XYZ file of C-alpha atoms in Angstrom:
634
model
C 62.799 84.051 -62.504
C 64.540 82.512 -65.460
C 65.430 79.371 -63.488
C 61.872 79.009 -62.460
C 60.702 79.316 -65.944
C 63.146 76.730 -67.141
C 62.268 74.345 -64.400
C 58.605 74.895 -65.034
C 59.154 74.301 -68.706
C 61.065 71.075 -68.092
C 58.473 69.934 -65.689
C 55.704 70.755 -68.113
C 57.619 69.136 -70.946
C 58.199 66.011 -68.875
C 54.535 65.674 -67.993
C 53.544 66.282 -71.556
C 55.826 63.498 -72.731
C 54.475 61.203 -70.048
C 50.893 62.064 -71.077
C 51.621 61.375 -74.736
C 53.353 58.103 -73.856
C 50.473 56.929 -71.727
C 48.031 58.029 -74.399
C 49.901 56.061 -77.035
C 49.912 52.981 -74.832
C 46.192 53.304 -74.274
C 45.560 53.774 -77.965
C 47.568 50.653 -78.739
C 45.615 48.699 -76.154
C 42.340 50.006 -77.538
C 43.524 49.212 -81.046
C 44.510 45.732 -79.969
C 41.182 45.186 -78.288
C 39.348 46.637 -81.261
C 41.240 44.335 -83.590
C 40.383 41.430 -81.310
C 36.743 42.436 -81.303
C 36.702 42.900 -85.069
C 38.430 39.541 -85.499
C 35.925 37.939 -83.172
C 33.013 39.492 -85.055
C 34.618 38.474 -88.345
C 34.736 34.881 -87.212
C 31.577 34.582 -85.222
C 29.510 37.760 -85.064
C 26.288 38.385 -86.979
C 24.378 41.610 -87.229
C 21.025 40.441 -88.598
C 19.141 37.471 -90.020
C 16.296 37.567 -92.562
C 14.165 34.585 -93.653
C 10.680 33.038 -93.816
C 8.897 32.205 -90.561
C 8.377 28.556 -89.785
C 4.575 28.043 -89.890
C 2.086 25.183 -90.174
C 2.143 23.503 -93.605
C 0.001 20.396 -93.125
C -1.807 18.422 -90.439
C -2.698 14.726 -90.189
C -5.161 13.227 -87.715
C -5.446 9.510 -87.252
C -3.172 6.542 -86.745
C -0.162 8.440 -88.077
C 3.515 8.821 -87.237
C 6.560 10.212 -89.022
C 10.192 9.507 -89.759
C 13.072 11.544 -91.243
C 15.318 10.137 -93.988
C 18.211 12.080 -95.478
C 21.926 12.700 -95.713
C 24.560 15.381 -95.861
C 26.703 16.237 -98.871
C 29.583 17.442 -96.711
C 32.417 14.930 -96.356
C 33.429 16.435 -93.059
C 32.544 19.108 -90.581
C 33.250 22.527 -92.020
C 34.530 24.366 -88.954
C 37.759 22.457 -88.387
C 39.916 24.668 -90.584
C 39.196 27.846 -92.516
C 38.387 27.595 -96.189
C 36.702 24.874 -98.222
C 39.126 22.094 -97.375
C 36.577 19.265 -97.276
C 34.914 18.004 -100.452
C 31.261 18.978 -101.057
C 29.451 16.187 -102.905
C 26.555 16.694 -105.324
C 24.808 13.447 -104.343
C 24.306 11.261 -101.277
C 22.073 8.375 -100.191
C 19.940 7.260 -97.263
C 17.804 4.197 -96.535
C 14.093 4.006 -95.757
C 13.166 0.940 -93.748
C 9.563 0.933 -92.547
C 7.745 -2.052 -91.067
C 5.253 -3.885 -93.330
C 2.276 -2.437 -91.419
C 3.567 1.128 -91.792
C 1.892 2.468 -94.930
C 3.341 5.632 -96.483
C 0.728 8.346 -96.962
C 2.865 11.429 -97.655
C 6.495 12.160 -98.468
C 7.965 15.663 -98.538
C 11.473 16.312 -99.816
C 13.599 19.227 -98.564
C 17.082 20.124 -99.747
C 19.272 23.031 -98.705
C 22.679 24.619 -99.023
C 24.813 27.712 -99.236
C 24.032 30.316 -101.891
C 20.874 31.441 -103.642
C 19.877 27.896 -104.545
C 19.730 24.963 -106.951
C 16.059 24.129 -107.415
C 16.330 21.229 -109.867
C 17.649 17.934 -108.502
C 17.080 14.223 -108.988
C 15.771 11.631 -106.545
C 16.629 8.072 -107.583
C 17.198 9.406 -111.094
C 13.803 11.144 -111.321
C 14.022 14.895 -112.019
C 12.545 16.930 -109.167
C 11.715 20.648 -109.427
C 11.126 22.702 -106.304
C 7.471 23.525 -105.671
C 8.275 25.989 -102.903
C 11.472 27.887 -102.113
C 12.797 29.324 -98.865
C 15.709 31.674 -98.352
C 17.495 33.330 -95.467
C 20.197 35.983 -95.515
C 22.681 36.317 -92.669
C 24.418 39.676 -92.531
C 27.656 40.166 -90.625
C 30.265 42.884 -90.499
C 32.229 41.170 -93.232
C 29.630 39.460 -95.401
C 26.042 39.296 -96.598
C 25.494 35.587 -97.228
C 22.281 34.005 -98.587
C 21.237 30.404 -97.900
C 18.353 28.425 -99.396
C 16.012 25.522 -98.877
C 13.629 23.895 -101.385
C 10.539 21.711 -101.093
C 8.834 19.125 -103.327
C 5.991 16.699 -102.676
C 7.425 13.304 -103.692
C 4.609 11.149 -102.324
C 3.957 9.323 -105.609
C 7.612 8.452 -106.110
C 8.160 7.239 -102.541
C 4.905 5.259 -102.285
C 5.701 3.469 -105.541
C 9.308 2.782 -104.466
C 8.732 1.872 -100.822
C 11.602 0.732 -98.645
C 15.091 0.953 -100.003
C 17.883 3.351 -100.813
C 17.114 6.896 -101.903
C 19.769 8.952 -103.624
C 19.535 12.687 -104.113
C 21.800 13.921 -106.898
C 22.541 16.958 -109.074
C 22.497 19.300 -106.094
C 25.250 21.690 -107.055
C 26.245 24.748 -105.013
C 29.831 24.907 -106.217
C 29.330 28.149 -108.092
C 28.124 29.846 -104.901
C 31.291 28.789 -103.106
C 33.375 30.217 -105.943
C 31.420 33.449 -106.268
C 30.997 33.975 -102.538
C 34.273 33.111 -100.815
C 32.679 34.266 -97.560
C 31.066 30.827 -97.117
C 34.437 29.165 -96.982
C 36.030 31.907 -94.878
C 33.127 31.759 -92.447
C 33.022 27.961 -92.678
C 29.301 27.886 -93.553
C 29.676 25.887 -96.759
C 27.127 23.056 -96.622
C 24.532 21.078 -98.608
C 22.173 18.253 -97.747
C 18.694 16.750 -98.109
C 15.966 15.165 -96.025
C 12.512 13.634 -96.450
C 9.631 13.838 -93.995
C 7.754 10.543 -94.330
C 4.248 10.394 -92.828
C 2.894 6.864 -92.497
C -0.258 5.149 -91.274
C -0.081 2.253 -88.846
C -3.224 0.475 -87.605
C -1.436 -0.480 -84.366
C -0.819 3.156 -83.429
C -3.006 5.246 -81.167
C -4.844 8.128 -82.754
C -2.344 10.929 -83.224
C -2.150 14.428 -84.598
C 0.937 15.055 -86.757
C 1.704 18.681 -87.640
C 4.356 19.728 -90.162
C 5.725 23.271 -89.933
C 8.258 24.691 -92.384
C 10.029 27.877 -93.391
C 13.647 28.985 -93.049
C 14.889 30.983 -90.064
C 18.414 31.429 -88.785
C 20.356 31.914 -85.553
C 22.510 33.233 -83.865
C 21.955 34.865 -81.540
C 18.424 33.602 -80.742
C 15.239 32.432 -82.405
C 11.688 31.876 -81.137
C 9.027 29.954 -83.048
C 5.432 29.586 -81.877
C 3.878 26.333 -83.026
C 0.129 26.822 -83.511
C -2.866 24.520 -84.087
C -1.805 22.009 -81.461
C -4.421 20.062 -79.580
C -2.935 18.497 -76.484
C -5.407 16.153 -74.845
C -2.882 13.502 -73.797
C 0.848 14.109 -73.437
C 1.816 10.434 -73.542
C 4.159 9.686 -76.439
C 4.385 13.331 -77.572
C 7.377 13.967 -79.821
C 8.925 16.835 -81.735
C 11.339 16.526 -84.661
C 13.636 19.086 -86.288
C 15.325 19.393 -89.660
C 18.083 21.976 -89.230
C 21.113 22.882 -91.316
C 24.733 23.934 -90.751
C 25.080 22.849 -87.116
C 28.650 21.997 -86.009
C 29.517 19.511 -83.285
C 32.697 21.392 -82.377
C 30.842 24.669 -81.740
C 28.815 24.648 -78.544
C 28.808 28.253 -77.385
C 25.532 29.075 -75.575
C 23.711 26.628 -77.863
C 20.336 25.437 -76.545
C 17.019 24.142 -77.817
C 13.990 24.456 -75.523
C 10.236 24.023 -75.633
C 7.916 25.968 -73.347
C 10.927 27.145 -71.349
C 12.502 23.711 -70.759
C 15.809 22.835 -72.469
C 15.619 19.668 -74.579
C 18.361 17.062 -74.639
C 18.888 13.527 -75.792
C 22.266 12.516 -74.429
C 24.684 11.346 -75.463
C 23.591 12.100 -79.044
C 22.245 15.595 -78.314
C 23.584 17.161 -75.118
C 21.697 20.089 -73.628
C 24.457 22.553 -74.572
C 24.996 21.360 -78.157
C 21.636 20.619 -79.771
C 22.734 21.247 -83.364
C 25.729 18.979 -83.710
C 25.323 17.010 -86.958
C 23.300 14.077 -85.661
C 20.432 11.824 -86.761
C 18.187 10.582 -83.947
C 16.569 8.004 -86.219
C 19.869 6.277 -87.088
C 21.927 7.383 -84.036
C 24.524 8.821 -86.405
C 26.850 11.596 -85.229
C 28.443 12.113 -88.643
C 25.553 13.864 -90.376
C 27.870 16.778 -91.028
C 26.319 20.235 -90.901
C 22.706 19.078 -90.633
C 20.451 17.627 -87.926
C 17.582 15.154 -88.141
C 16.610 14.945 -84.503
C 13.535 13.904 -82.522
C 12.800 14.483 -78.837
C 10.233 13.166 -76.398
C 8.250 16.145 -75.084
C 5.514 14.500 -73.024
C 6.808 16.300 -69.928
C 6.984 19.647 -71.710
C 3.301 20.021 -72.619
C 0.087 20.474 -70.663
C -3.304 19.055 -71.578
C -5.278 21.826 -73.270
C -2.265 23.494 -74.891
C -2.965 24.839 -78.394
C 0.465 26.463 -78.863
C 4.048 25.643 -77.974
C 7.026 27.994 -77.848
C 10.271 26.759 -79.384
C 13.355 28.784 -78.391
C 16.872 28.366 -79.788
C 20.085 30.136 -78.909
C 23.570 30.042 -80.356
C 26.468 32.206 -79.328
C 28.617 31.261 -82.301
C 27.320 28.437 -84.484
C 25.185 29.345 -87.493
C 21.986 27.230 -87.453
C 19.163 27.327 -90.003
C 15.819 25.922 -88.814
C 13.847 24.490 -91.765
C 11.229 21.951 -90.572
C 9.517 21.176 -87.276
C 7.228 18.146 -86.889
C 5.086 17.379 -83.841
C 3.243 14.188 -82.939
C 0.572 14.295 -80.238
C -1.827 11.648 -79.028
C -5.113 13.214 -80.072
C -8.283 11.131 -79.947
C -10.936 13.724 -80.642
C -13.801 14.264 -83.103
C -13.921 17.267 -85.390
C -17.434 18.383 -86.313
C -17.957 20.403 -89.467
C -21.179 21.344 -91.218
C -22.280 22.301 -94.714
C -25.556 23.650 -96.065
C -26.222 21.477 -99.098
C -29.441 22.982 -100.431
C -32.064 25.563 -99.501
C -35.601 25.252 -100.909
C -37.721 28.396 -100.963
C -41.426 28.965 -101.601
C -42.934 32.011 -103.227
C -44.466 34.488 -100.794
C -43.439 32.372 -97.820
C -40.932 32.839 -94.971
C -40.643 29.100 -94.515
C -37.496 27.581 -95.989
C -36.360 23.960 -96.148
C -32.649 23.324 -95.575
C -30.655 20.186 -96.407
C -27.435 20.035 -94.389
C -24.610 17.616 -93.583
C -22.564 17.231 -90.400
C -19.181 15.555 -90.970
C -16.437 14.117 -88.789
C -13.762 14.008 -91.476
C -10.467 15.324 -90.050
C -10.934 13.499 -86.756
C -9.460 10.858 -84.506
C -12.566 9.826 -82.587
C -16.284 9.225 -83.101
C -18.551 12.278 -82.917
C -21.328 11.279 -80.486
C -25.027 11.790 -81.129
C -26.808 14.801 -79.700
C -24.360 17.417 -80.948
C -26.230 20.751 -80.984
C -26.702 22.770 -84.160
C -27.615 26.443 -83.885
C -29.183 28.321 -86.792
C -28.679 32.067 -87.197
C -30.084 34.668 -89.602
C -27.993 37.812 -89.881
C -26.334 36.769 -86.636
C -29.629 36.338 -84.777
C -30.296 32.934 -83.233
C -33.569 31.620 -84.676
C -33.636 27.805 -84.454
C -31.989 24.800 -82.796
C -31.585 21.126 -83.628
C -29.256 18.199 -82.863
C -27.573 15.275 -84.549
C -29.418 12.037 -83.898
C -26.723 9.442 -84.657
C -23.032 8.974 -83.829
C -20.773 9.915 -86.752
C -17.770 7.662 -87.328
C -14.261 8.912 -88.091
C -14.327 10.141 -91.672
C -18.115 9.816 -91.788
C -21.010 12.208 -92.189
C -24.724 12.506 -91.399
C -27.317 14.405 -93.423
C -30.721 15.742 -92.470
C -33.387 18.247 -93.500
C -35.318 20.802 -91.505
C -37.910 23.507 -92.120
C -37.285 26.939 -90.685
C -39.589 29.934 -90.465
C -37.642 33.165 -90.868
C -38.961 35.772 -88.402
C -40.550 38.923 -89.778
C -37.858 41.104 -88.226
C -35.267 39.523 -90.544
C -35.073 41.259 -93.953
C -35.896 39.261 -97.056
C -32.191 39.151 -97.996
C -30.022 37.813 -95.184
C -27.154 35.467 -94.268
C -28.162 31.999 -93.106
C -25.604 30.390 -90.805
C -25.473 26.863 -89.370
C -23.022 26.275 -86.487
C -22.459 22.755 -85.220
C -21.553 22.196 -81.565
C -23.299 25.418 -80.563
C -26.223 25.550 -78.151
C -27.275 28.947 -79.479
C -24.983 31.031 -77.288
C -21.696 30.342 -79.048
C -20.868 27.574 -76.546
C -20.312 23.925 -77.463
C -20.658 20.711 -75.484
C -17.799 18.587 -76.875
C -14.035 19.015 -77.192
C -12.861 18.912 -80.830
C -9.588 18.770 -82.719
C -10.394 22.106 -84.338
C -12.803 24.459 -82.638
C -12.693 27.009 -85.469
C -14.317 25.093 -88.343
C -17.871 24.597 -87.066
C -19.684 27.214 -89.135
C -21.180 27.408 -92.617
C -22.882 30.486 -94.081
C -24.841 31.134 -97.243
C -26.664 34.237 -98.543
C -30.440 33.850 -98.877
C -33.037 35.980 -100.653
C -36.632 35.000 -99.962
C -38.911 34.659 -102.972
C -41.825 36.991 -103.557
C -44.250 37.161 -106.461
C -43.773 40.212 -108.651
C -45.861 43.285 -108.055
C -48.021 44.623 -110.888
C -50.195 47.553 -111.889
C -53.974 47.239 -112.195
C -55.069 47.738 -115.802
C -58.261 49.465 -116.883
C -60.692 47.760 -119.295
C -59.798 48.124 -122.953
C -62.601 49.181 -125.325
C -63.068 48.746 -129.080
C -65.968 49.204 -131.476
C -68.542 46.454 -131.681
C -68.160 44.714 -135.007
C -71.343 42.712 -134.643
C -72.823 40.596 -131.905
C -70.213 42.112 -129.474
C -67.216 40.979 -131.519
C -64.341 43.501 -131.531
C -60.654 43.809 -132.465
C -58.235 45.016 -129.786
C -54.647 46.299 -129.528
C -53.197 45.679 -126.043
C -49.523 45.431 -127.026
C -48.638 48.352 -124.706
C -50.218 46.605 -121.707
C -47.086 44.425 -121.408
C -45.156 47.449 -120.181
C -48.005 49.125 -118.364
C -48.642 46.150 -116.099
C -45.015 45.806 -114.874
C -43.682 47.439 -111.717
C -40.234 45.885 -112.217
C -39.078 46.346 -115.786
C -36.956 43.181 -115.534
C -40.063 41.006 -115.189
C -41.420 39.083 -118.168
C -45.065 39.244 -119.274
C -47.328 36.924 -121.288
C -51.074 37.081 -122.122
C -53.554 34.186 -121.997
C -57.220 33.612 -122.828
C -57.970 31.720 -119.605
C -56.739 31.459 -116.047
C -55.888 27.794 -116.561
C -53.698 28.627 -119.545
C -51.922 31.356 -117.588
C -51.323 29.052 -114.611
C -49.951 26.275 -116.821
C -48.119 28.559 -119.268
C -49.862 27.137 -122.336
C -51.490 28.709 -125.394
C -50.240 32.269 -124.970
C -51.826 35.079 -127.011
C -49.177 36.008 -129.560
C -50.933 38.700 -131.640
C -51.580 41.303 -128.968
C -51.799 44.217 -131.412
C -54.685 42.760 -133.482
C -56.563 40.416 -131.187
C -60.133 39.513 -132.224
C -62.495 38.798 -129.371
C -65.452 36.825 -130.758
C -67.651 37.857 -127.869
C -67.272 40.531 -125.241
C -66.833 41.302 -122.473
C -63.743 39.100 -122.570
C -61.286 38.651 -119.662
C -57.600 38.424 -120.671
C -55.108 37.028 -118.121
C -51.540 38.282 -117.694
C -48.717 36.206 -116.194
C -45.882 38.366 -114.757
C -42.691 36.479 -113.827
C -39.433 37.216 -112.026
C -36.595 34.734 -111.631
C -38.465 32.548 -109.159
C -42.164 33.438 -108.862
C -45.091 34.633 -110.928
C -48.254 36.666 -110.458
C -51.459 36.579 -112.485
C -53.701 39.538 -113.075
C -56.290 40.310 -115.755
C -58.134 43.037 -117.578
C -61.424 43.224 -119.511
C -61.898 43.606 -123.247
C -65.160 45.493 -123.724
C -66.867 46.220 -127.042
C -68.844 49.414 -127.401
C -71.469 50.441 -129.945
C -69.787 53.140 -131.937
C -71.878 55.694 -133.948
C -73.011 54.259 -137.297
C -71.908 55.860 -140.564
C -74.693 56.819 -143.001
C -74.044 56.791 -146.764
C -77.025 58.908 -147.982
C -76.817 58.409 -151.738
C -78.528 55.543 -153.522
C -78.246 54.762 -157.241
C -80.237 51.579 -157.697
C -78.914 50.781 -161.190
C -77.514 47.332 -160.444
C -73.850 48.262 -160.888
C -72.996 47.100 -157.385
C -72.179 50.614 -156.198
C -74.599 52.409 -153.842
C -77.433 50.131 -154.983
C -78.963 50.235 -151.479
C -79.221 52.645 -148.611
C -76.118 51.660 -146.594
C -75.526 52.484 -142.937
C -72.192 51.078 -141.778
C -71.894 49.887 -138.174
C -75.598 49.316 -137.774
C -76.639 45.748 -138.428
C -75.929 43.138 -135.710
C -74.673 45.962 -133.530
C -77.775 48.025 -132.830
C -79.911 44.912 -133.084
C -83.132 46.771 -132.116
C -82.808 49.642 -134.541
C -85.792 50.952 -136.594
C -85.318 52.902 -139.837
C -88.109 54.968 -141.470
C -88.009 56.732 -144.860
C -90.255 59.641 -145.855
C -90.878 61.300 -149.206
C -90.742 65.031 -149.728
C -94.359 65.429 -148.612
C -93.659 63.684 -145.314
C -95.377 60.453 -146.116
C -93.833 57.198 -144.773
C -92.756 55.044 -147.713
C -90.505 52.424 -146.076
C -89.619 51.002 -142.703
C -86.948 48.454 -141.794
C -84.989 46.811 -138.901
C -82.258 44.242 -138.243
C -84.337 41.572 -139.991
C -85.097 43.431 -143.221
C -82.859 44.049 -146.173
C -81.450 47.462 -146.963
C -83.749 49.864 -148.869
C -83.184 49.637 -152.630
C -85.782 52.169 -153.875
C -88.988 50.196 -153.357
C -91.706 51.235 -150.950
C -93.262 48.949 -148.387
C -95.558 51.519 -146.716
C -98.294 53.959 -147.706
C -99.736 54.658 -151.242
C -97.567 52.877 -153.853
C -97.443 53.246 -157.640
C -95.504 51.557 -160.358
C -95.156 48.262 -158.494
C -93.817 49.929 -155.371
C -90.977 51.608 -157.228
C -90.152 54.928 -155.644
C -89.508 57.889 -157.887
C -86.143 59.550 -158.107
C -86.149 62.212 -155.500
C -84.883 63.385 -152.163
C -86.096 61.461 -149.141
C -85.843 61.947 -145.450
C -84.771 59.239 -142.957
C -85.211 58.835 -139.229
C -83.051 56.150 -137.553
C -84.046 55.060 -134.056
C -81.086 53.055 -132.640
C -82.993 52.048 -129.519
C -79.733 52.018 -127.573
C -79.239 53.665 -124.197
C -76.096 55.278 -125.491
C -78.016 57.003 -128.270
C -81.383 58.238 -126.961
C -81.894 60.794 -129.772
C -82.739 59.390 -133.258
C -80.416 60.079 -136.136
C -82.009 61.836 -139.143
C -81.133 63.370 -142.493
C -81.769 63.521 -146.210
C -81.320 60.653 -148.631
C -80.769 61.158 -152.365
C -82.188 58.510 -154.664
C -81.271 58.347 -158.344
C -80.987 55.706 -160.999
């Protein structure tokens, strides 16, 4: 039993030692492999890339083409040995050499390098400040390294300089290489510059040149969709790239393709090493750590394409895509439309519209007979057509009257769409099918509403004259308090806005009835209404005391509001015994104590006494005579 136990122990011990030994060997192998993997990742692996998508920046349509001009600031390729062994310059030069018939229209400068960026440089000694900045950060196991690109429009400088040598200077990224040793360890220390030159050449066919920019990095892979293409003829189609940090000695799974087909331009750009420090325009293969390349892509596109897919892969080499330029033969019109003016009429649904159809951003003549559909609140209401061909860069203007249907509200959106037969369908192929519409808000004009005013009455002051206060009628007549109101003595004055009545609180009408006209206005239209000023015979006031002593006070029998108002009145005076002593009317003077009727003594002088009067107004408003006592005294 003891022997067995010993043997069993030895056997167990032996197997345990063997297990531990094998385990240690495996651990060492795993460690070795892990170290190899870590070393490989340290040299070549990247976890993530962050940047700005490459998108359309500008488009040119016409007899245009492009060329790249630029140079590196690396004195050698930076992947030969670790560290920053090669010198990084802060200036370099390149030559622009266009033909005499190639006229520069636009020049865009890009510069790039390692680090967060230097955005102030000089071009031929002229200070240049970046107008737009791009950045991309590449994160690996060992480092988080930023890279930059900058943009400036240098058209004025380049057009004034023309052909010759261009030197970019004062681009300094040395501090980044000191502060971030990872660039040198990873061998991604670079700097360089390039210009995209767009030129016009009368001998060229009509082309569409698109410039896309941003800053995106690989590895491992990158896809960019180029939009706003208009492929109507693939002949002569080209695509150019400005890319940074490519190395000719690194060609691990490195491809550049368009629409699924790998591009190549051997021997300068082999299919498996697209980003290899070359310049297709000069055939240079020493453009260290940058690429200015152009490829023929007429076999990679299909007529009718509006997009193209660019795909890039790199298993090891860091590549930063900055600019993509396409050139396509594109002889097409481009119809656009504007509503220039809309004339409205008060209380009318008929409007007059001035509009212009243009063929500005085009490469071909826009033929006559292009349909124009008119919509109100999205409802098709009218149709017309252009009557003349419109040349490249030209325009055509016309005017039309439109009746807005009753089912459209008074406030609506008026829309003109060119190359639309009224169903959303056009009849001609254009460079841009998404710029055919123009909309404008419209509010039809209507005269202001108003309230009907009742006649205004005032006491007759004689022969129908009266004084009126109609100041409050300005507010009473308005339905919309924002309207303005003015009063006039005649319809002609109100229509012509002349001779307004200013004193509306003390207006004297010489004769009544009198019609007063009111003009009510909103921002666009006016209405005219009126009301009547009517005088009325108010009750007279009797002053029944007479002292005929010549002092000017109560010398006669005064009845206020009688003469020239009740023009047919008859006044009779009686003494205390009921005898008629005086009678008068609108033609006689007021009674002053003398009799003109009956038995008279003392030269018709009436004695001091109390008298009785009866006043017949002879007015339908006063059928009963007025009567009372009169006191006479000297």
